[in-house]
Amino acid sequence: MRRRKHKKINNEEALEDAGVVVDQELNENNPEQVEKVLNALCKGSIFYSHKDSRFGKDHLLKLQLHESKMWLEISHPKPEKGFAKTFAKTTSAVAQEPSKQYLFIVDVHDLVKGQAAFKRAKDIRRYQAFSLSILYTQDLAGERDTMQLDLYLAETSSSADAIVQAWTKGLDYLKERSLELFYINPMKILLEKGWLEASSHLRKIQAHALESWLRNRNLNVTKKQVKRYLQDYDADFSGSLDSIQFHKLVLDLSRSKRINDIFEE
């Protein structure tokens, strides 16, 4: 991938000038602070916190542009050198095209490893819930939706099924508003007996995402067709594709002139 050169950004003031909301000490129990972050996201800005109590140490929110589409990505654990410059450039581009349709999609990377997973379970559930809240609150008309998130699992439930259901609701919410789904990344799911790559559940999420994307292009596809296509796409397909594979799959389809033929019975 060709690297783009960015104008050097040295300080937080420059980030704020570019439309980035900077807050090093977000207090998750402070409704006013959280409201400020969500409002900024809904206006097309981005929230950036280097060491944030809500997300855990060194989590970042970054907004990317690709093929004239935009999505929200949550990265872990450390930013690449020059990350702030990309933030500034991207948010400036968003500000220049306020009427452009875009969609925030959450990409959850590995959050914890080993035995620390059990100690961090509560924080991870909050992290996932806040991620999904972005899907629910993002509205191109400027309206806010305050739906209760099923993924806010309290401290008792952590089933993979509940997480899939929450994602499904988020995707349906977007579809109802005719927002285009670009891609969605697999995430590590906390099962009752530990952290596992829950392939069957990730496959459900990806299949639902791809089905929604195709239906938004007026293709009357079936779940069976989508599942078969995902399985045929990669000979080594073992339950779910990683984010790069799934992203490439969607791009390949978007460029195909035979997309209708591909999904014929």
Short mmCIF file of N, CA and C in Angstrom, two decimals, residues 23-148:
data_model
loop_
_atom_site.label_atom_id
_atom_site.label_comp_id
_atom_site.label_asym_id
_atom_site.label_seq_id
_atom_site.Cartn_x
_atom_site.Cartn_y
_atom_site.Cartn_z
N ASP A 23 -8.97 14.30 24.76
CA ASP A 23 -9.26 14.26 26.19
C ASP A 23 -8.44 13.12 26.78
N GLN A 24 -7.42 13.45 27.53
CA GLN A 24 -6.53 12.42 28.06
C GLN A 24 -7.14 11.67 29.24
N GLU A 25 -8.12 12.25 29.90
CA GLU A 25 -8.65 11.64 31.12
C GLU A 25 -10.17 11.55 31.06
N LEU A 26 -10.67 10.76 30.14
CA LEU A 26 -12.12 10.58 30.05
C LEU A 26 -12.62 9.80 31.25
N ASN A 27 -13.59 10.35 31.95
CA ASN A 27 -14.18 9.69 33.11
C ASN A 27 -15.50 9.06 32.67
N GLU A 28 -15.54 7.72 32.64
CA GLU A 28 -16.73 7.05 32.14
C GLU A 28 -17.95 7.31 33.01
N ASN A 29 -17.75 7.79 34.24
CA ASN A 29 -18.88 8.09 35.12
C ASN A 29 -19.34 9.54 34.99
N ASN A 30 -18.73 10.27 34.08
CA ASN A 30 -19.09 11.67 33.88
C ASN A 30 -19.94 11.78 32.61
N PRO A 31 -21.27 11.86 32.74
CA PRO A 31 -22.15 11.89 31.56
C PRO A 31 -21.84 13.03 30.61
N GLU A 32 -21.42 14.18 31.15
CA GLU A 32 -21.15 15.33 30.29
C GLU A 32 -19.97 15.06 29.36
N GLN A 33 -18.95 14.41 29.90
CA GLN A 33 -17.79 14.09 29.07
C GLN A 33 -18.15 13.08 27.98
N VAL A 34 -18.88 12.05 28.36
CA VAL A 34 -19.27 11.04 27.40
C VAL A 34 -20.16 11.65 26.33
N GLU A 35 -21.06 12.53 26.74
CA GLU A 35 -21.94 13.22 25.79
C GLU A 35 -21.13 14.04 24.80
N LYS A 36 -20.09 14.69 25.29
CA LYS A 36 -19.23 15.50 24.42
C LYS A 36 -18.57 14.63 23.35
N VAL A 37 -18.13 13.46 23.77
CA VAL A 37 -17.48 12.55 22.83
C VAL A 37 -18.46 12.08 21.77
N LEU A 38 -19.64 11.65 22.19
CA LEU A 38 -20.63 11.15 21.24
C LEU A 38 -21.09 12.25 20.28
N ASN A 39 -21.27 13.46 20.81
CA ASN A 39 -21.66 14.58 19.95
C ASN A 39 -20.59 14.85 18.91
N ALA A 40 -19.34 14.76 19.33
CA ALA A 40 -18.23 15.00 18.40
C ALA A 40 -18.23 13.94 17.30
N LEU A 41 -18.48 12.69 17.68
CA LEU A 41 -18.53 11.62 16.70
C LEU A 41 -19.66 11.83 15.71
N CYS A 42 -20.82 12.25 16.21
CA CYS A 42 -21.97 12.46 15.35
C CYS A 42 -21.77 13.62 14.39
N LYS A 43 -20.90 14.54 14.75
CA LYS A 43 -20.62 15.68 13.88
C LYS A 43 -19.52 15.37 12.88
N GLY A 44 -19.01 14.15 12.93
CA GLY A 44 -17.96 13.76 12.00
C GLY A 44 -16.57 13.97 12.53
N SER A 45 -16.47 14.39 13.80
CA SER A 45 -15.16 14.53 14.40
C SER A 45 -14.71 13.16 14.91
N ILE A 46 -13.59 13.14 15.57
CA ILE A 46 -13.08 11.88 16.09
C ILE A 46 -12.58 12.10 17.51
N PHE A 47 -12.77 11.12 18.34
CA PHE A 47 -12.28 11.21 19.71
C PHE A 47 -10.96 10.46 19.81
N TYR A 48 -9.99 11.10 20.39
CA TYR A 48 -8.67 10.50 20.51
C TYR A 48 -8.22 10.57 21.96
N SER A 49 -7.87 9.45 22.53
CA SER A 49 -7.35 9.44 23.89
C SER A 49 -6.22 8.43 23.96
N HIS A 50 -5.05 8.90 24.37
CA HIS A 50 -3.88 8.01 24.38
C HIS A 50 -3.95 7.00 25.52
N LYS A 51 -4.30 7.49 26.71
CA LYS A 51 -4.45 6.60 27.87
C LYS A 51 -5.80 6.87 28.49
N ASP A 52 -6.75 6.04 28.11
CA ASP A 52 -8.14 6.32 28.39
C ASP A 52 -8.69 5.26 29.34
N SER A 53 -9.27 5.69 30.45
CA SER A 53 -9.77 4.74 31.44
C SER A 53 -10.90 3.89 30.88
N ARG A 54 -11.65 4.42 29.92
CA ARG A 54 -12.76 3.65 29.38
C ARG A 54 -12.26 2.49 28.52
N PHE A 55 -11.27 2.73 27.69
CA PHE A 55 -10.84 1.71 26.77
C PHE A 55 -9.65 0.90 27.27
N GLY A 56 -8.98 1.38 28.30
CA GLY A 56 -7.77 0.73 28.73
C GLY A 56 -6.55 1.43 28.14
N LYS A 57 -5.40 1.04 28.58
CA LYS A 57 -4.18 1.74 28.20
C LYS A 57 -3.89 1.66 26.69
N ASP A 58 -3.57 2.81 26.15
CA ASP A 58 -3.07 2.92 24.78
C ASP A 58 -4.04 2.43 23.71
N HIS A 59 -5.33 2.63 23.90
CA HIS A 59 -6.29 2.35 22.84
C HIS A 59 -6.54 3.65 22.08
N LEU A 60 -6.72 3.53 20.81
CA LEU A 60 -6.94 4.71 19.99
C LEU A 60 -8.16 4.52 19.11
N LEU A 61 -8.82 5.63 18.84
CA LEU A 61 -9.86 5.64 17.82
C LEU A 61 -9.26 6.32 16.60
N LYS A 62 -9.35 5.71 15.48
CA LYS A 62 -8.85 6.38 14.29
C LYS A 62 -9.86 6.29 13.16
N LEU A 63 -9.93 7.34 12.40
CA LEU A 63 -10.84 7.41 11.27
C LEU A 63 -10.03 7.29 9.99
N GLN A 64 -10.43 6.41 9.11
CA GLN A 64 -9.68 6.18 7.89
C GLN A 64 -10.54 6.48 6.67
N LEU A 65 -9.89 6.82 5.60
CA LEU A 65 -10.56 7.01 4.32
C LEU A 65 -10.05 5.94 3.35
N HIS A 66 -10.97 5.33 2.63
CA HIS A 66 -10.56 4.35 1.64
C HIS A 66 -11.65 4.24 0.59
N GLU A 67 -11.27 4.35 -0.67
CA GLU A 67 -12.24 4.23 -1.75
C GLU A 67 -13.45 5.14 -1.53
N SER A 68 -13.20 6.34 -1.03
CA SER A 68 -14.24 7.34 -0.76
C SER A 68 -15.21 6.90 0.33
N LYS A 69 -14.83 5.88 1.09
CA LYS A 69 -15.65 5.45 2.21
C LYS A 69 -14.90 5.76 3.49
N MET A 70 -15.60 5.87 4.58
CA MET A 70 -14.96 6.15 5.85
C MET A 70 -15.45 5.15 6.88
N TRP A 71 -14.59 4.80 7.81
CA TRP A 71 -15.04 3.93 8.89
C TRP A 71 -14.23 4.21 10.15
N LEU A 72 -14.80 3.82 11.24
CA LEU A 72 -14.14 4.01 12.53
C LEU A 72 -13.42 2.74 12.90
N GLU A 73 -12.20 2.87 13.35
CA GLU A 73 -11.43 1.69 13.75
C GLU A 73 -10.83 1.92 15.12
N ILE A 74 -10.94 0.95 15.97
CA ILE A 74 -10.34 1.02 17.30
C ILE A 74 -9.10 0.14 17.29
N SER A 75 -7.96 0.73 17.51
CA SER A 75 -6.70 0.01 17.39
C SER A 75 -6.07 -0.28 18.75
N HIS A 76 -5.28 -1.33 18.80
CA HIS A 76 -4.62 -1.73 20.03
C HIS A 76 -3.31 -2.42 19.65
N PRO A 77 -2.22 -2.26 20.41
CA PRO A 77 -2.16 -1.46 21.63
C PRO A 77 -1.53 -0.09 21.44
N LYS A 78 -0.58 0.04 20.48
CA LYS A 78 0.12 1.32 20.35
C LYS A 78 -0.03 1.87 18.94
N PRO A 79 -0.08 3.17 18.82
CA PRO A 79 -0.22 3.77 17.49
C PRO A 79 1.08 3.70 16.72
N GLU A 80 0.96 3.70 15.41
CA GLU A 80 2.15 3.79 14.59
C GLU A 80 2.70 5.21 14.67
N LYS A 81 3.94 5.34 14.38
CA LYS A 81 4.55 6.66 14.39
C LYS A 81 3.85 7.55 13.35
N GLY A 82 3.50 8.74 13.76
CA GLY A 82 2.85 9.66 12.84
C GLY A 82 1.34 9.51 12.80
N PHE A 83 0.79 8.77 13.76
CA PHE A 83 -0.64 8.52 13.79
C PHE A 83 -1.45 9.81 13.88
N ALA A 84 -0.98 10.75 14.72
CA ALA A 84 -1.70 12.00 14.92
C ALA A 84 -1.84 12.78 13.62
N LYS A 85 -0.83 12.69 12.76
CA LYS A 85 -0.88 13.41 11.50
C LYS A 85 -2.00 12.86 10.61
N THR A 86 -2.16 11.53 10.63
CA THR A 86 -3.24 10.93 9.86
C THR A 86 -4.59 11.36 10.40
N PHE A 87 -4.72 11.40 11.73
CA PHE A 87 -5.94 11.91 12.35
C PHE A 87 -6.31 13.27 11.81
N ALA A 88 -5.34 14.18 11.86
CA ALA A 88 -5.60 15.57 11.48
C ALA A 88 -6.01 15.68 10.02
N LYS A 89 -5.31 14.98 9.16
CA LYS A 89 -5.61 15.04 7.73
C LYS A 89 -7.00 14.48 7.43
N THR A 90 -7.32 13.35 8.06
CA THR A 90 -8.59 12.69 7.79
C THR A 90 -9.77 13.49 8.30
N THR A 91 -9.68 14.00 9.53
CA THR A 91 -10.79 14.77 10.07
C THR A 91 -10.99 16.06 9.30
N SER A 92 -9.92 16.62 8.76
CA SER A 92 -10.06 17.81 7.92
C SER A 92 -10.84 17.47 6.66
N ALA A 93 -10.56 16.30 6.08
CA ALA A 93 -11.27 15.88 4.88
C ALA A 93 -12.75 15.68 5.17
N VAL A 94 -13.06 15.12 6.34
CA VAL A 94 -14.46 14.93 6.72
C VAL A 94 -15.16 16.27 6.86
N ALA A 95 -14.49 17.22 7.50
CA ALA A 95 -15.09 18.54 7.73
C ALA A 95 -15.39 19.26 6.42
N GLN A 96 -14.60 18.99 5.39
CA GLN A 96 -14.80 19.66 4.11
C GLN A 96 -15.97 19.09 3.33
N GLU A 97 -16.42 17.90 3.69
CA GLU A 97 -17.54 17.28 3.00
C GLU A 97 -18.59 16.81 4.01
N PRO A 98 -19.23 17.76 4.70
CA PRO A 98 -20.17 17.39 5.77
C PRO A 98 -21.40 16.63 5.28
N SER A 99 -21.73 16.76 4.00
CA SER A 99 -22.93 16.09 3.50
C SER A 99 -22.63 14.71 2.94
N LYS A 100 -21.37 14.34 2.91
CA LYS A 100 -20.98 13.05 2.34
C LYS A 100 -21.46 11.92 3.24
N GLN A 101 -22.06 10.90 2.66
CA GLN A 101 -22.53 9.79 3.47
C GLN A 101 -21.36 8.92 3.92
N TYR A 102 -21.33 8.66 5.18
CA TYR A 102 -20.28 7.79 5.69
C TYR A 102 -20.82 6.98 6.85
N LEU A 103 -20.08 5.99 7.22
CA LEU A 103 -20.54 5.05 8.24
C LEU A 103 -19.37 4.64 9.12
N PHE A 104 -19.61 4.65 10.41
CA PHE A 104 -18.60 4.19 11.35
C PHE A 104 -18.79 2.70 11.60
N ILE A 105 -17.76 1.94 11.38
CA ILE A 105 -17.79 0.50 11.66
C ILE A 105 -16.69 0.18 12.66
N VAL A 106 -17.00 -0.67 13.58
CA VAL A 106 -16.07 -0.95 14.67
C VAL A 106 -15.17 -2.14 14.33
N ASP A 107 -13.91 -1.96 14.58
CA ASP A 107 -12.91 -3.01 14.35
C ASP A 107 -12.21 -3.26 15.68
N VAL A 108 -12.52 -4.37 16.32
CA VAL A 108 -11.99 -4.64 17.65
C VAL A 108 -10.81 -5.60 17.56
N HIS A 109 -9.65 -5.14 17.96
CA HIS A 109 -8.45 -5.96 17.94
C HIS A 109 -8.30 -6.69 19.28
N ASP A 110 -7.27 -7.47 19.40
CA ASP A 110 -7.00 -8.16 20.66
C ASP A 110 -6.89 -7.13 21.78
N LEU A 111 -7.62 -7.35 22.83
CA LEU A 111 -7.63 -6.38 23.92
C LEU A 111 -6.79 -6.85 25.09
N VAL A 112 -6.84 -8.10 25.36
CA VAL A 112 -6.06 -8.64 26.46
C VAL A 112 -5.52 -10.00 26.06
N LYS A 113 -4.53 -10.47 26.77
CA LYS A 113 -3.95 -11.78 26.46
C LYS A 113 -3.76 -12.57 27.75
N GLY A 114 -3.82 -13.88 27.61
CA GLY A 114 -3.52 -14.75 28.74
C GLY A 114 -4.50 -14.62 29.89
N GLN A 115 -3.99 -14.82 31.09
CA GLN A 115 -4.83 -14.83 32.28
C GLN A 115 -5.42 -13.47 32.59
N ALA A 116 -4.81 -12.41 32.08
CA ALA A 116 -5.33 -11.07 32.36
C ALA A 116 -6.74 -10.88 31.81
N ALA A 117 -7.14 -11.75 30.87
CA ALA A 117 -8.46 -11.61 30.26
C ALA A 117 -9.57 -11.65 31.29
N PHE A 118 -9.44 -12.54 32.26
CA PHE A 118 -10.51 -12.70 33.24
C PHE A 118 -10.61 -11.47 34.14
N LYS A 119 -9.48 -10.87 34.45
CA LYS A 119 -9.48 -9.68 35.30
C LYS A 119 -10.04 -8.47 34.56
N ARG A 120 -9.92 -8.49 33.22
CA ARG A 120 -10.33 -7.34 32.45
C ARG A 120 -11.72 -7.49 31.85
N ALA A 121 -12.44 -8.55 32.18
CA ALA A 121 -13.71 -8.84 31.53
C ALA A 121 -14.69 -7.67 31.62
N LYS A 122 -14.79 -7.06 32.79
CA LYS A 122 -15.72 -5.96 32.98
C LYS A 122 -15.37 -4.79 32.07
N ASP A 123 -14.08 -4.45 32.00
CA ASP A 123 -13.65 -3.35 31.15
C ASP A 123 -13.90 -3.65 29.68
N ILE A 124 -13.71 -4.91 29.29
CA ILE A 124 -13.89 -5.28 27.89
C ILE A 124 -15.35 -5.15 27.50
N ARG A 125 -16.26 -5.55 28.38
CA ARG A 125 -17.67 -5.43 28.05
C ARG A 125 -18.06 -3.96 27.89
N ARG A 126 -17.51 -3.10 28.74
CA ARG A 126 -17.78 -1.67 28.59
C ARG A 126 -17.23 -1.17 27.26
N TYR A 127 -16.05 -1.64 26.92
CA TYR A 127 -15.39 -1.25 25.68
C TYR A 127 -16.26 -1.62 24.48
N GLN A 128 -16.74 -2.87 24.48
CA GLN A 128 -17.56 -3.33 23.37
C GLN A 128 -18.89 -2.57 23.31
N ALA A 129 -19.47 -2.31 24.47
CA ALA A 129 -20.74 -1.59 24.51
C ALA A 129 -20.58 -0.17 23.97
N PHE A 130 -19.49 0.49 24.34
CA PHE A 130 -19.27 1.84 23.85
C PHE A 130 -19.03 1.82 22.34
N SER A 131 -18.34 0.79 21.86
CA SER A 131 -18.12 0.65 20.42
C SER A 131 -19.45 0.56 19.69
N LEU A 132 -20.34 -0.27 20.19
CA LEU A 132 -21.64 -0.42 19.56
C LEU A 132 -22.48 0.84 19.68
N SER A 133 -22.29 1.59 20.77
CA SER A 133 -23.07 2.81 20.95
C SER A 133 -22.79 3.79 19.82
N ILE A 134 -21.59 3.71 19.25
CA ILE A 134 -21.26 4.58 18.12
C ILE A 134 -22.14 4.22 16.93
N LEU A 135 -22.37 2.94 16.71
CA LEU A 135 -23.25 2.52 15.63
C LEU A 135 -24.65 3.07 15.83
N TYR A 136 -25.11 3.03 17.06
CA TYR A 136 -26.47 3.46 17.34
C TYR A 136 -26.62 4.97 17.31
N THR A 137 -25.59 5.71 17.73
CA THR A 137 -25.74 7.16 17.84
C THR A 137 -25.37 7.88 16.55
N GLN A 138 -24.61 7.24 15.67
CA GLN A 138 -24.24 7.89 14.42
C GLN A 138 -25.47 8.04 13.54
N ASP A 139 -25.81 9.26 13.17
CA ASP A 139 -26.98 9.52 12.35
C ASP A 139 -26.67 10.68 11.43
N LEU A 140 -26.81 10.47 10.13
CA LEU A 140 -26.42 11.49 9.16
C LEU A 140 -27.31 12.72 9.23
N ALA A 141 -28.52 12.57 9.73
CA ALA A 141 -29.43 13.71 9.82
C ALA A 141 -29.17 14.53 11.07
N GLY A 142 -28.24 14.09 11.88
CA GLY A 142 -27.91 14.84 13.08
C GLY A 142 -28.76 14.46 14.28
N GLU A 143 -29.64 13.48 14.11
CA GLU A 143 -30.48 13.05 15.22
C GLU A 143 -29.74 11.99 16.03
N ARG A 144 -30.07 11.95 17.30
CA ARG A 144 -29.40 11.00 18.19
C ARG A 144 -30.37 9.90 18.61
N ASP A 145 -29.90 8.71 18.64
CA ASP A 145 -30.71 7.59 19.09
C ASP A 145 -30.12 7.08 20.39
N THR A 146 -30.94 6.88 21.38
CA THR A 146 -30.43 6.47 22.69
C THR A 146 -30.93 5.08 23.06
N MET A 147 -30.91 4.18 22.09
CA MET A 147 -31.36 2.82 22.33
C MET A 147 -30.52 2.15 23.40
N GLN A 148 -31.16 1.32 24.17
CA GLN A 148 -30.42 0.53 25.15
C GLN A 148 -29.62 -0.53 24.40
#
